[in-house]
Coordinates of C-alpha atoms and ligand atoms in Angstrom, one line a residue:
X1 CA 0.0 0.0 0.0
X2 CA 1.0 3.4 -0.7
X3 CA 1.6 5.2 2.4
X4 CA 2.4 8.9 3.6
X5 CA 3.5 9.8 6.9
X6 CA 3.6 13.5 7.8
X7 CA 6.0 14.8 10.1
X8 CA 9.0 12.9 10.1
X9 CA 10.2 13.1 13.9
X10 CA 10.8 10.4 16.5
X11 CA 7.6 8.8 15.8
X12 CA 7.5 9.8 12.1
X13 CA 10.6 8.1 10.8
X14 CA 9.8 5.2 13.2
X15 CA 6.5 4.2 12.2
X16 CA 7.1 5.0 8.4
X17 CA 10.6 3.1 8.5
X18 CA 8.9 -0.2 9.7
X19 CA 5.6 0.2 7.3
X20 CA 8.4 -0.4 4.7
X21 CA 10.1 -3.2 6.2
X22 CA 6.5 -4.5 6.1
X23 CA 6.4 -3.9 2.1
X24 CA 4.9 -0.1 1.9
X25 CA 5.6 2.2 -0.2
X26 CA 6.1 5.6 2.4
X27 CA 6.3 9.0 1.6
X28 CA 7.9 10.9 4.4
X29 CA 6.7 14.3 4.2
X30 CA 8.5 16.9 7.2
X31 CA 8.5 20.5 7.0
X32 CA 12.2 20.6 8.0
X33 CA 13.7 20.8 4.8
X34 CA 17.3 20.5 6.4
X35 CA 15.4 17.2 7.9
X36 CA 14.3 15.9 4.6
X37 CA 17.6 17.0 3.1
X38 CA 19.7 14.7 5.8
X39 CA 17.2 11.9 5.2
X40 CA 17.5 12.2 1.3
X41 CA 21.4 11.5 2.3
X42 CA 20.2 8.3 4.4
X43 CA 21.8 10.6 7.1
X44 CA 19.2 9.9 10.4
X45 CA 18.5 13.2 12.1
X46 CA 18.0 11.2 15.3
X47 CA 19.9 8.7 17.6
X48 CA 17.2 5.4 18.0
X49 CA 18.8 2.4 18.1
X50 CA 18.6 0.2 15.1
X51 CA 16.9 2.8 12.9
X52 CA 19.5 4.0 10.6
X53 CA 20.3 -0.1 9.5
X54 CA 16.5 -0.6 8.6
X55 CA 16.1 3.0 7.1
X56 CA 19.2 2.1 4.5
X57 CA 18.0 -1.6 4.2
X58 CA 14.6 0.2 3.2
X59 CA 16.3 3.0 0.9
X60 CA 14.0 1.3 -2.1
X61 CA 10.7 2.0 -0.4
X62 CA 11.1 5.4 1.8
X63 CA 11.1 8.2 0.0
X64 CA 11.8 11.8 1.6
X65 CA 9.9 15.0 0.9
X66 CA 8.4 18.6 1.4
X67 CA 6.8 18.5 -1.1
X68 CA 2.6 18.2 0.2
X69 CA 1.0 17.7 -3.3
X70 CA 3.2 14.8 -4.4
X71 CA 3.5 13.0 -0.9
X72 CA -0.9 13.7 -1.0
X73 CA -1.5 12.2 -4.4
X74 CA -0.9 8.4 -4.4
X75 CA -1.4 7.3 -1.3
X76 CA -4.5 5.6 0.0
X77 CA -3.7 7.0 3.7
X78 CA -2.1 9.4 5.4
X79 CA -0.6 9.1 8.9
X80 CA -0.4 12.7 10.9
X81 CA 2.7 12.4 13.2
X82 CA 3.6 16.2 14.1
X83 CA 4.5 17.6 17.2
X84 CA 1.4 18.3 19.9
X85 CA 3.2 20.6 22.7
X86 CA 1.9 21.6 26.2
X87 CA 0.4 25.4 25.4
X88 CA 1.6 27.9 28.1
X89 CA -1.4 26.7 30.1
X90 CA -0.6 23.1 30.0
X91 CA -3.3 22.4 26.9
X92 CA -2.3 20.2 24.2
X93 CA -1.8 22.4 21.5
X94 CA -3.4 21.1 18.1
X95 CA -2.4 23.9 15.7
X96 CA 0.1 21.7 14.0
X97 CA -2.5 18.8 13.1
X98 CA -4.7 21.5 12.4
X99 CA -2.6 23.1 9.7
X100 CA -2.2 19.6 8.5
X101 CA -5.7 19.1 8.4
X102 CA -6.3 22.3 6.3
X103 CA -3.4 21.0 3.9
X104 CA -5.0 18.0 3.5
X105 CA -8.4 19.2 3.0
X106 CA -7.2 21.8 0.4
X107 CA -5.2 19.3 -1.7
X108 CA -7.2 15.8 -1.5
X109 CA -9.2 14.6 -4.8
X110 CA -10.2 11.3 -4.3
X111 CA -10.9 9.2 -1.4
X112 CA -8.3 9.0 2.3
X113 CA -8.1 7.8 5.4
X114 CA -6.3 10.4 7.6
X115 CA -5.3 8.6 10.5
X116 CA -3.7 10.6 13.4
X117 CA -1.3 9.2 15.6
X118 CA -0.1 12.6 17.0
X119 CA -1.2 12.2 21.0
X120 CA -3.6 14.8 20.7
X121 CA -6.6 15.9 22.9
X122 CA -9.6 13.8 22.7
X123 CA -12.0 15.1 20.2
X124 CA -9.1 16.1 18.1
X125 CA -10.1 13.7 15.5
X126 CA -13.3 15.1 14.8
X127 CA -11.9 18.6 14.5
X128 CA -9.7 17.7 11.7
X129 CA -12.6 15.7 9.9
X130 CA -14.7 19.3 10.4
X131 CA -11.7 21.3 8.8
X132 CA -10.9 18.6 6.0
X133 CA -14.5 19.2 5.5
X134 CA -14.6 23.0 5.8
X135 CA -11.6 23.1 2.9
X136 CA -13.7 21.0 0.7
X137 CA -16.5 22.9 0.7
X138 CA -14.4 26.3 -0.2
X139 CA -13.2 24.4 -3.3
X140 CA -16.9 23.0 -3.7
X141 CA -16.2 19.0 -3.4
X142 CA -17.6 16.8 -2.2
X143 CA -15.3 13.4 -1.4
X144 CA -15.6 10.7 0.7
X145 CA -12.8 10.5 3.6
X146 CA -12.2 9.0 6.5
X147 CA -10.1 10.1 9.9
X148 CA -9.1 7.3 12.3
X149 CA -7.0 7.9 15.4
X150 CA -4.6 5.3 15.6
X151 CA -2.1 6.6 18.7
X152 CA 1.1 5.9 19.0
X153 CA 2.9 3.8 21.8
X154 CA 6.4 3.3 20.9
X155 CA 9.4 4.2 23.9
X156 CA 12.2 6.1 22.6
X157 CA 15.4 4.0 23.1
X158 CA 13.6 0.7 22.0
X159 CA 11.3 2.5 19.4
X160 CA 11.8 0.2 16.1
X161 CA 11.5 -2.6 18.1
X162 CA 7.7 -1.2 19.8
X163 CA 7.0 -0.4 16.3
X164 CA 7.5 -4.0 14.8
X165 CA 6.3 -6.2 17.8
X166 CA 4.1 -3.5 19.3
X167 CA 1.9 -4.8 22.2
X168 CA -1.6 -3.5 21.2
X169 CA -2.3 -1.4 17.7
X170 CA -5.6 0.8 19.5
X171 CA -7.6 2.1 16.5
X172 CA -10.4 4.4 16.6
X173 CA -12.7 4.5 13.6
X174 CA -16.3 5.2 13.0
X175 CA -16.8 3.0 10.3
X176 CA -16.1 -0.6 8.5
X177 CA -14.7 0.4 5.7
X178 CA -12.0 2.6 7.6
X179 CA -11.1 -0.5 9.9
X180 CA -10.4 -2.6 7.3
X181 CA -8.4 -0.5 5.9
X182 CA -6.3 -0.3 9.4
X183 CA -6.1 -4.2 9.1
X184 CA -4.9 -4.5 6.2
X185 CA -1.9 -1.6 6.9
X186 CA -1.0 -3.5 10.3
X187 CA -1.5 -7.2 8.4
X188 CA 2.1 -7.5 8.3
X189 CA 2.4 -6.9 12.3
X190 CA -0.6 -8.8 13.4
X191 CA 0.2 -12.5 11.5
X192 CA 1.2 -14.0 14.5
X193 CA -0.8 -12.4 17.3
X194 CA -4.0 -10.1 17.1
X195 CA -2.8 -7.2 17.9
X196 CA -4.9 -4.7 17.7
X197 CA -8.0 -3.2 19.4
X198 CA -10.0 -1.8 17.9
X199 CA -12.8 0.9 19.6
X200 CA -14.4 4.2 19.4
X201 CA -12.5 7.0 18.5
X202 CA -13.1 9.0 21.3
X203 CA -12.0 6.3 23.6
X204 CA -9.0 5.6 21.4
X205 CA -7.7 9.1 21.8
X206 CA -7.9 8.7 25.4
X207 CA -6.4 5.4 25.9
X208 CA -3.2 7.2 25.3
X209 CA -3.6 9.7 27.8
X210 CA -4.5 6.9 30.3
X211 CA -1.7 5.0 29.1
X212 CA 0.5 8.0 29.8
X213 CA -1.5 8.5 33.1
X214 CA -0.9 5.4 34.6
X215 CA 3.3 4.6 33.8
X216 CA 3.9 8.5 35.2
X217 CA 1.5 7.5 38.2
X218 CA 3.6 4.5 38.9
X219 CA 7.0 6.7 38.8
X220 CA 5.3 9.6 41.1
X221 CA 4.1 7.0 43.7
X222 CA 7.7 5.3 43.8
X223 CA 9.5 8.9 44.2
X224 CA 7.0 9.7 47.0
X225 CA 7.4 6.3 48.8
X226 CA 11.6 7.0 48.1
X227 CA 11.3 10.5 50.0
X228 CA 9.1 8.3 53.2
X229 CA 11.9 6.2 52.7
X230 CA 14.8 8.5 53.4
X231 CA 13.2 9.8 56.4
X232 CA 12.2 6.4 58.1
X233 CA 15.3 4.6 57.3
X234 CA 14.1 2.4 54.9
X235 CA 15.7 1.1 51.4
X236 CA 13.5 1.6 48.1
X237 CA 15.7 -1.0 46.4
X238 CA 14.0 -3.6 48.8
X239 CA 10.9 -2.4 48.7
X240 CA 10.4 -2.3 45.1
X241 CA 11.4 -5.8 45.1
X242 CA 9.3 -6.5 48.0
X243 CA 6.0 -4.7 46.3
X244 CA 6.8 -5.9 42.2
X245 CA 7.2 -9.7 43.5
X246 CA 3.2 -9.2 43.9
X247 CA 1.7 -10.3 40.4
X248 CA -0.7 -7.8 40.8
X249 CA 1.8 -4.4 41.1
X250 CA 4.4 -6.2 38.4
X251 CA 8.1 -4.9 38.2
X252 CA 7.9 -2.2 35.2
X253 CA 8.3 1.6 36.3
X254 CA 8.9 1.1 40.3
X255 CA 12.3 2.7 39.8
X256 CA 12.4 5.8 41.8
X257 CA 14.8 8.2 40.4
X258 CA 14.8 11.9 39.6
X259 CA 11.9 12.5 37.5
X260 CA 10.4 11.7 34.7
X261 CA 11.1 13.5 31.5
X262 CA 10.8 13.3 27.6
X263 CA 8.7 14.9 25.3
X264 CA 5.6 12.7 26.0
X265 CA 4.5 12.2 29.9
X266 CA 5.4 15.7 31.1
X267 CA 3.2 17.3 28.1
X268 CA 0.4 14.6 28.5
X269 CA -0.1 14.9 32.4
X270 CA -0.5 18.2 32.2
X271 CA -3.0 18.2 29.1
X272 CA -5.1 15.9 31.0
X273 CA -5.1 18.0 34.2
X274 CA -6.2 20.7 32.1
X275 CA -8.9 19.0 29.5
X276 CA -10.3 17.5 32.9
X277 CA -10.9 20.7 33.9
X278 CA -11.9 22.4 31.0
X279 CA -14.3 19.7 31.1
X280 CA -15.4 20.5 34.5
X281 CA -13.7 17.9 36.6
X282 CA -10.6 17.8 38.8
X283 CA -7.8 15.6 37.9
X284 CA -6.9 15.2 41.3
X285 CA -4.8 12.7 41.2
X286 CA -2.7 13.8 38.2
X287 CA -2.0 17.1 39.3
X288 CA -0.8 15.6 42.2
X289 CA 1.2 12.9 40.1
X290 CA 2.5 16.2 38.3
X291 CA 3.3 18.1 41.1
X292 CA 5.7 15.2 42.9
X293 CA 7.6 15.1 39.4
X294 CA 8.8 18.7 39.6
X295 CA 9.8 19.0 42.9
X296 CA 11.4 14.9 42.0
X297 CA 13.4 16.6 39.6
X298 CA 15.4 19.0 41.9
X299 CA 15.8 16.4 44.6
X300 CA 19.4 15.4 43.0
X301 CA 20.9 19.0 43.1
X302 CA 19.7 19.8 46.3
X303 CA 20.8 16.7 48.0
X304 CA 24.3 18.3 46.6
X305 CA 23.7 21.5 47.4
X306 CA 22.6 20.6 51.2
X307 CA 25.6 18.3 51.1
X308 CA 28.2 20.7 50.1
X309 CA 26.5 23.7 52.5
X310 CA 28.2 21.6 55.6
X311 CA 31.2 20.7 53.3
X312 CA 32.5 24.1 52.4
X313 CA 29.7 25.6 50.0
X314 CA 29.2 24.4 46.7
X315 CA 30.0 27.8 45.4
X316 CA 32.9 26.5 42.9
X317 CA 32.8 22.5 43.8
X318 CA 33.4 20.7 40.3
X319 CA 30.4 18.4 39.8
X320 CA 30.7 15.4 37.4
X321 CA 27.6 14.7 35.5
X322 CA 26.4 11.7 33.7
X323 CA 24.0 11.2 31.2
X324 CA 21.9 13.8 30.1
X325 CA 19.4 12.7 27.7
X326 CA 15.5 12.0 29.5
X327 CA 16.7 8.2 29.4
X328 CA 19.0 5.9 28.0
X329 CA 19.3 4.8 24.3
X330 CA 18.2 8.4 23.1
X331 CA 19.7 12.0 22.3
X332 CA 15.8 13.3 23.4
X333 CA 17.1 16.2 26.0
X334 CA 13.0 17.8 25.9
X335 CA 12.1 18.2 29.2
X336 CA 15.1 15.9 30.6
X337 CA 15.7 16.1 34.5
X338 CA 19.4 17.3 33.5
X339 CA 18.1 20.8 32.6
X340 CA 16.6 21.3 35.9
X341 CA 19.6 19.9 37.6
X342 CA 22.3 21.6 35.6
X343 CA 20.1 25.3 35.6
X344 CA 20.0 24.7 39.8
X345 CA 23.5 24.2 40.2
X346 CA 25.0 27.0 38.0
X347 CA 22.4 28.9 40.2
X348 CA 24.4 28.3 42.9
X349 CA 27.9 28.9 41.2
X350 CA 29.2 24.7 40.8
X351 CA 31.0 23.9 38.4
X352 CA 29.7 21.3 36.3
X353 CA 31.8 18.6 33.6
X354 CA 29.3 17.2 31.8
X355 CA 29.4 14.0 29.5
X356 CA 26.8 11.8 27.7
X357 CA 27.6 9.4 25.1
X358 CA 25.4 10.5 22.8
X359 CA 23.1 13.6 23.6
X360 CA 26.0 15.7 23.5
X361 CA 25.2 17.9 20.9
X362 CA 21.8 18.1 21.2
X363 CA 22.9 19.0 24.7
X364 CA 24.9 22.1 23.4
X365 CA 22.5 23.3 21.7
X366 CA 20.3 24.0 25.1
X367 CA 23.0 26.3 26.8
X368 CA 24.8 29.2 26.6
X369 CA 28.1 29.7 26.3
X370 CA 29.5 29.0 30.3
X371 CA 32.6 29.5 31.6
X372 CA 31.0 26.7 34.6
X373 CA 30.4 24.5 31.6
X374 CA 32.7 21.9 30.2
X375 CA 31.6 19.5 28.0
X376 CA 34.1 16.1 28.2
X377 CA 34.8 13.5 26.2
X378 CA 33.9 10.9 28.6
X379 CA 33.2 9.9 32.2
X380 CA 36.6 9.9 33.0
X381 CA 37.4 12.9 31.6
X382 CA 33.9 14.0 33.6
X383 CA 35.3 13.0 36.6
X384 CA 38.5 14.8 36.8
X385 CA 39.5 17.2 39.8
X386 CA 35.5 16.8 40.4
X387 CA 34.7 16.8 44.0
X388 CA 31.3 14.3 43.4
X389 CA 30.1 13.0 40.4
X390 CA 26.1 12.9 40.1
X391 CA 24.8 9.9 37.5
X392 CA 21.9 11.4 36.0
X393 CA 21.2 8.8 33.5
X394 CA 21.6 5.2 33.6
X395 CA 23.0 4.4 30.3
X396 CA 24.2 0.9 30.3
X397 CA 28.2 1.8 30.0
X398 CA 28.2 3.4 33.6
X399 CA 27.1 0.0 35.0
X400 CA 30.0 -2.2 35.4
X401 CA 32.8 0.8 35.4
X402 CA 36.2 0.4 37.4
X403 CA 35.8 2.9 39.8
X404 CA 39.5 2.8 41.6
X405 CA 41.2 5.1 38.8
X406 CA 38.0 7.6 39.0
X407 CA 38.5 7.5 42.8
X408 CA 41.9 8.7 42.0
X409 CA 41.2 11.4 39.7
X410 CA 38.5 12.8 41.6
X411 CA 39.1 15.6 44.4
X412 CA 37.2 13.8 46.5
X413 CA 34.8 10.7 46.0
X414 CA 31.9 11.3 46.6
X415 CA 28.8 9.7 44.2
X416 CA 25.3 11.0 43.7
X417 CA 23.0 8.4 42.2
X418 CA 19.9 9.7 40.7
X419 CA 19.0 6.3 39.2
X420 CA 19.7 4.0 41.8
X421 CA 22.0 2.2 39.7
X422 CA 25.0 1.5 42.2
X423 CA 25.4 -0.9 45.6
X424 CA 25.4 1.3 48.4
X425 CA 27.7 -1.0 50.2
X426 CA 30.1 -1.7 47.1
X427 CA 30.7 2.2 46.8
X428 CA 31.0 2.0 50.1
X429 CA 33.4 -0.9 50.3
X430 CA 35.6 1.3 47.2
X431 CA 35.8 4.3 49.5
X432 CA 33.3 6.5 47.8
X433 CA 30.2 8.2 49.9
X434 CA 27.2 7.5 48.2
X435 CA 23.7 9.2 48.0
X436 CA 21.0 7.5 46.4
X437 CA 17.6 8.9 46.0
X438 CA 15.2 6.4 48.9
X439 CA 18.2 5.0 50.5
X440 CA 19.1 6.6 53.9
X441 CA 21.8 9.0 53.6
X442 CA 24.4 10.5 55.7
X443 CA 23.5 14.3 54.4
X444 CA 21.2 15.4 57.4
X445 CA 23.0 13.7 60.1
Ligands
NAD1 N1 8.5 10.7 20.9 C1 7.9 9.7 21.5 O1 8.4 8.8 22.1 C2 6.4 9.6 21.2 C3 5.7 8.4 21.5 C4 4.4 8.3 21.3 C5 3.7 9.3 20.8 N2 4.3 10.5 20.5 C6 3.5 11.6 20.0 O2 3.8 11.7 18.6 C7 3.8 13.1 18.1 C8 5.1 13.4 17.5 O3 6.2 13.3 18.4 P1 7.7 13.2 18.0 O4 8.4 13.0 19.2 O5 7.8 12.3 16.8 O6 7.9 14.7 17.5 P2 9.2 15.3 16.7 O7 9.3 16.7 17.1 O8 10.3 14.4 16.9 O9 8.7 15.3 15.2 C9 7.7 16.0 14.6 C10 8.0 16.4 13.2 O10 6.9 17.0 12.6 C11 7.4 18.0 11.8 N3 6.3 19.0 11.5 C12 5.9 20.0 12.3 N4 4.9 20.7 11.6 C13 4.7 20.0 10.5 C14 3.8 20.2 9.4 N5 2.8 21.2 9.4 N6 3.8 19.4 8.3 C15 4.8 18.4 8.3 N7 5.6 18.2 9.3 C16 5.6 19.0 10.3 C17 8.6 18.6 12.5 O11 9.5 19.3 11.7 C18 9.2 17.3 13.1 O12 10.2 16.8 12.2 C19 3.5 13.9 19.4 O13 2.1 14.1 19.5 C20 3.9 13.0 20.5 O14 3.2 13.3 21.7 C21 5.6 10.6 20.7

């Protein structure tokens, strides 16, 4: 089938690279034209792993444009994948499928299925089928379409391989002719399992926000029982062990940590709260879940900052950071819990070495020049003449590291572990201090 996919972002390139290892033909339309240029190269404007292999072992079905007409014209559907940002009051702001949907409506002449797999507020979907239909009746058509929501559920860091063995396809359509349409797109993904769902749209739209809801719930509720933790004296290692051994809880997203981040639960929380309300119900709960995750994001910098305040200030103590991207196995720095951290402790005049292994330059691009700044080449180099380092994110290469030389680099060793992701007692046992985040610390005795 002849498939176009507009924006070609995280999710874009993702979905639109699999549909052609399924046999498509995709059109990738993006408005970036430097984007489209870089893709056109088979250069991949961003780090997922595995993507660039299957993009070039694809090269004969994935095409790359900006151009609307000719990525419109031959295809049967046409996935919307554009950005839906939180609005200065913490709306989902639709202007970008909108615009689509005016695009689309102004250039169609025969029969589509516009399928949106933006996350975008619920009703979205029937907006755009109002516009598409607006723009025809300027250029006095009438056509039969159709507009499906079909959200997206892919994790950045494992994306292609969500995209190609996803859990659940959730499609919402209105008609028969629209959903067997979906089945035939996904047939390639659904041979050996039935994977999808199909519903309402209304509901489908919202099954992503609940989705959403419920992972960033999980992570809230951990970082609340980690701060009960600290103060009672209690481990939040062992008690997410204790509490995910119970088939009922499960062991996914009990890791308490700084925060979560990313372009996608931050945004969606917060366009809940605020369609809930709109709507004229309270969101109690989520703003609540909401809340917890931004003061959760400055609980690493000010267990330094308390640290340091009976160690000689932290006016000028070199701070060793790594990771910055929002998680491991991605460049994605939107919304990352580094930005808070890093912004708090130039505040407060640290200086800070910073090293990721791959978000570096997207890094770069977020601050100013800094004379409190140096970017390193890696977590060695971080930790040089630093008086603590501070892991931010867990990427798999700070695991299993030899920590005796970086003892004897550093000023003095001293480790802050947003992620949990070392033994209390081994850093103990290697001469390092360590803070966790729900471990009992020595800061406030
Ligand atoms: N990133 C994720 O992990 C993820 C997962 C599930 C769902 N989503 C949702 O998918 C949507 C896209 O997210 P993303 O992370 O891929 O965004 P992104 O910013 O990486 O990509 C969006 C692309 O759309 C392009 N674009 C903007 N306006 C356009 C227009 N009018 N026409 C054509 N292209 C246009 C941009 O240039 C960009 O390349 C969002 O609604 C997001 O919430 C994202």
């Amino acid at each position: 089938m002849e498939i176009t996919i507009i924006g070609t972002g995280y999710v874009g390139l993702v979905t639109a690279t699999c549909f052609a290892e399924m046999g498509h033909i995709v059109t990738c339309l993006d408005v970036d034209e430097e984007k489209i240029k870089m893709l056109n190269a088979f250069n991949i404007p961003i780090y997922e792993p595995g993507l660039e292999e299957l993009v070039k072992k694809n090269k004969n079905r994935l095409f790359f444009t900006t151009d609307y007409k000719k990525a419109i014209k031959n295809a049967l559907v046409c996935f919307i994948c554009v950005p839906t940002p939180s609005r200065e009051d913490g709306s989902c702001n639709t202007s970008y499928i909108e615009d689509v949907a005016k695009t689309i409506g102004s250039l169609i002449d025969d029969y589509k299925i516009v399928i949106i797999k933006s996350t975008a507020e619920v009703g979205t979907s029937y907006r755009v089928k109002n516009i598409i239909l607006e723009e025809l009746k300027k250029r006095d058509l009438k056509l039969d379409f159709d507009v499906v929501s079909n959200p997206e559920f892919l994790k950045e860091g494992t994306a292609v391989a969500d995209c190609l063995k996803p859990d659940r396809i959730v499609i919402g359509t209105e008609n028969e002719r629209a959903t067997e349409i979906m089945k035939e797109i996904y047939h390639g993904f659904t041979l050996k399992h039935d994977r999808l769902i199909v519903m309402d749209i209304l509901s489908s739209e919202m099954t992503k926000y609940a989705a959403n809801a419920m992972l960033a719930t999980r992570i809230s509720f951990m970082n609340e029982i980690a701060n009960i933790c600290e103060k009672v004296g209690a481990n939040i290692n062992n008690i997410r062990k204790g509490i995910g051994s119970d088939s009922r809880i499960g062991y996914s997203f009990l890791y308490a940590g700084i925060g979560y981040g990313g372009s996608c639960f931050p945004k969606d929380i917060k366009a809940l709260c605020h369609l809930a309300k709109k709507k004229g119900t309270k969101a109690s709960l989520l703003e609540t879940v909401d809340d917890i995750n931004t003061n959760q994001k400055k609980v690493l910098a000010n267990n330094i900052i308390r640290f340091f305040s009976k160690n000689g200030g932290i006016k000028d103590k070199v701070i060793a950071i790594w990771g910055l991207s929002f998680k491991p196995d991605t460049d994605d720095m939107r919304e990352a819990p580094a930005l808070t951290f890093i912004e708090m402790l130039l505040e407060k005049g640290a200086k800070l070495r910073l090293f990721d292994p791959i978000a570096m330059e997207k890094a770069k691009k977020l601050f100013k020049e800094n004379k409190n700044i140096i970017w390193c080449k890696d977590e060695n180099h971080a930790a040089e003449g630093s008086d603590a380092i501070a892991l931010l994110t867990e990427w798999k290469q700070f695991r299993l590291l030899n920590f005796n030389p970086i003892k004897k680099i550093m000023k003095t060793p001293i480790l802050f572990d947003g992620r949990n992701q070392y033994h209390p007692i081994d850093m103990k046992k290697r001469g390092f201090k360590y803070i966790g985040i729900g471990i009992p610390n020595e800061i406030d005795n």
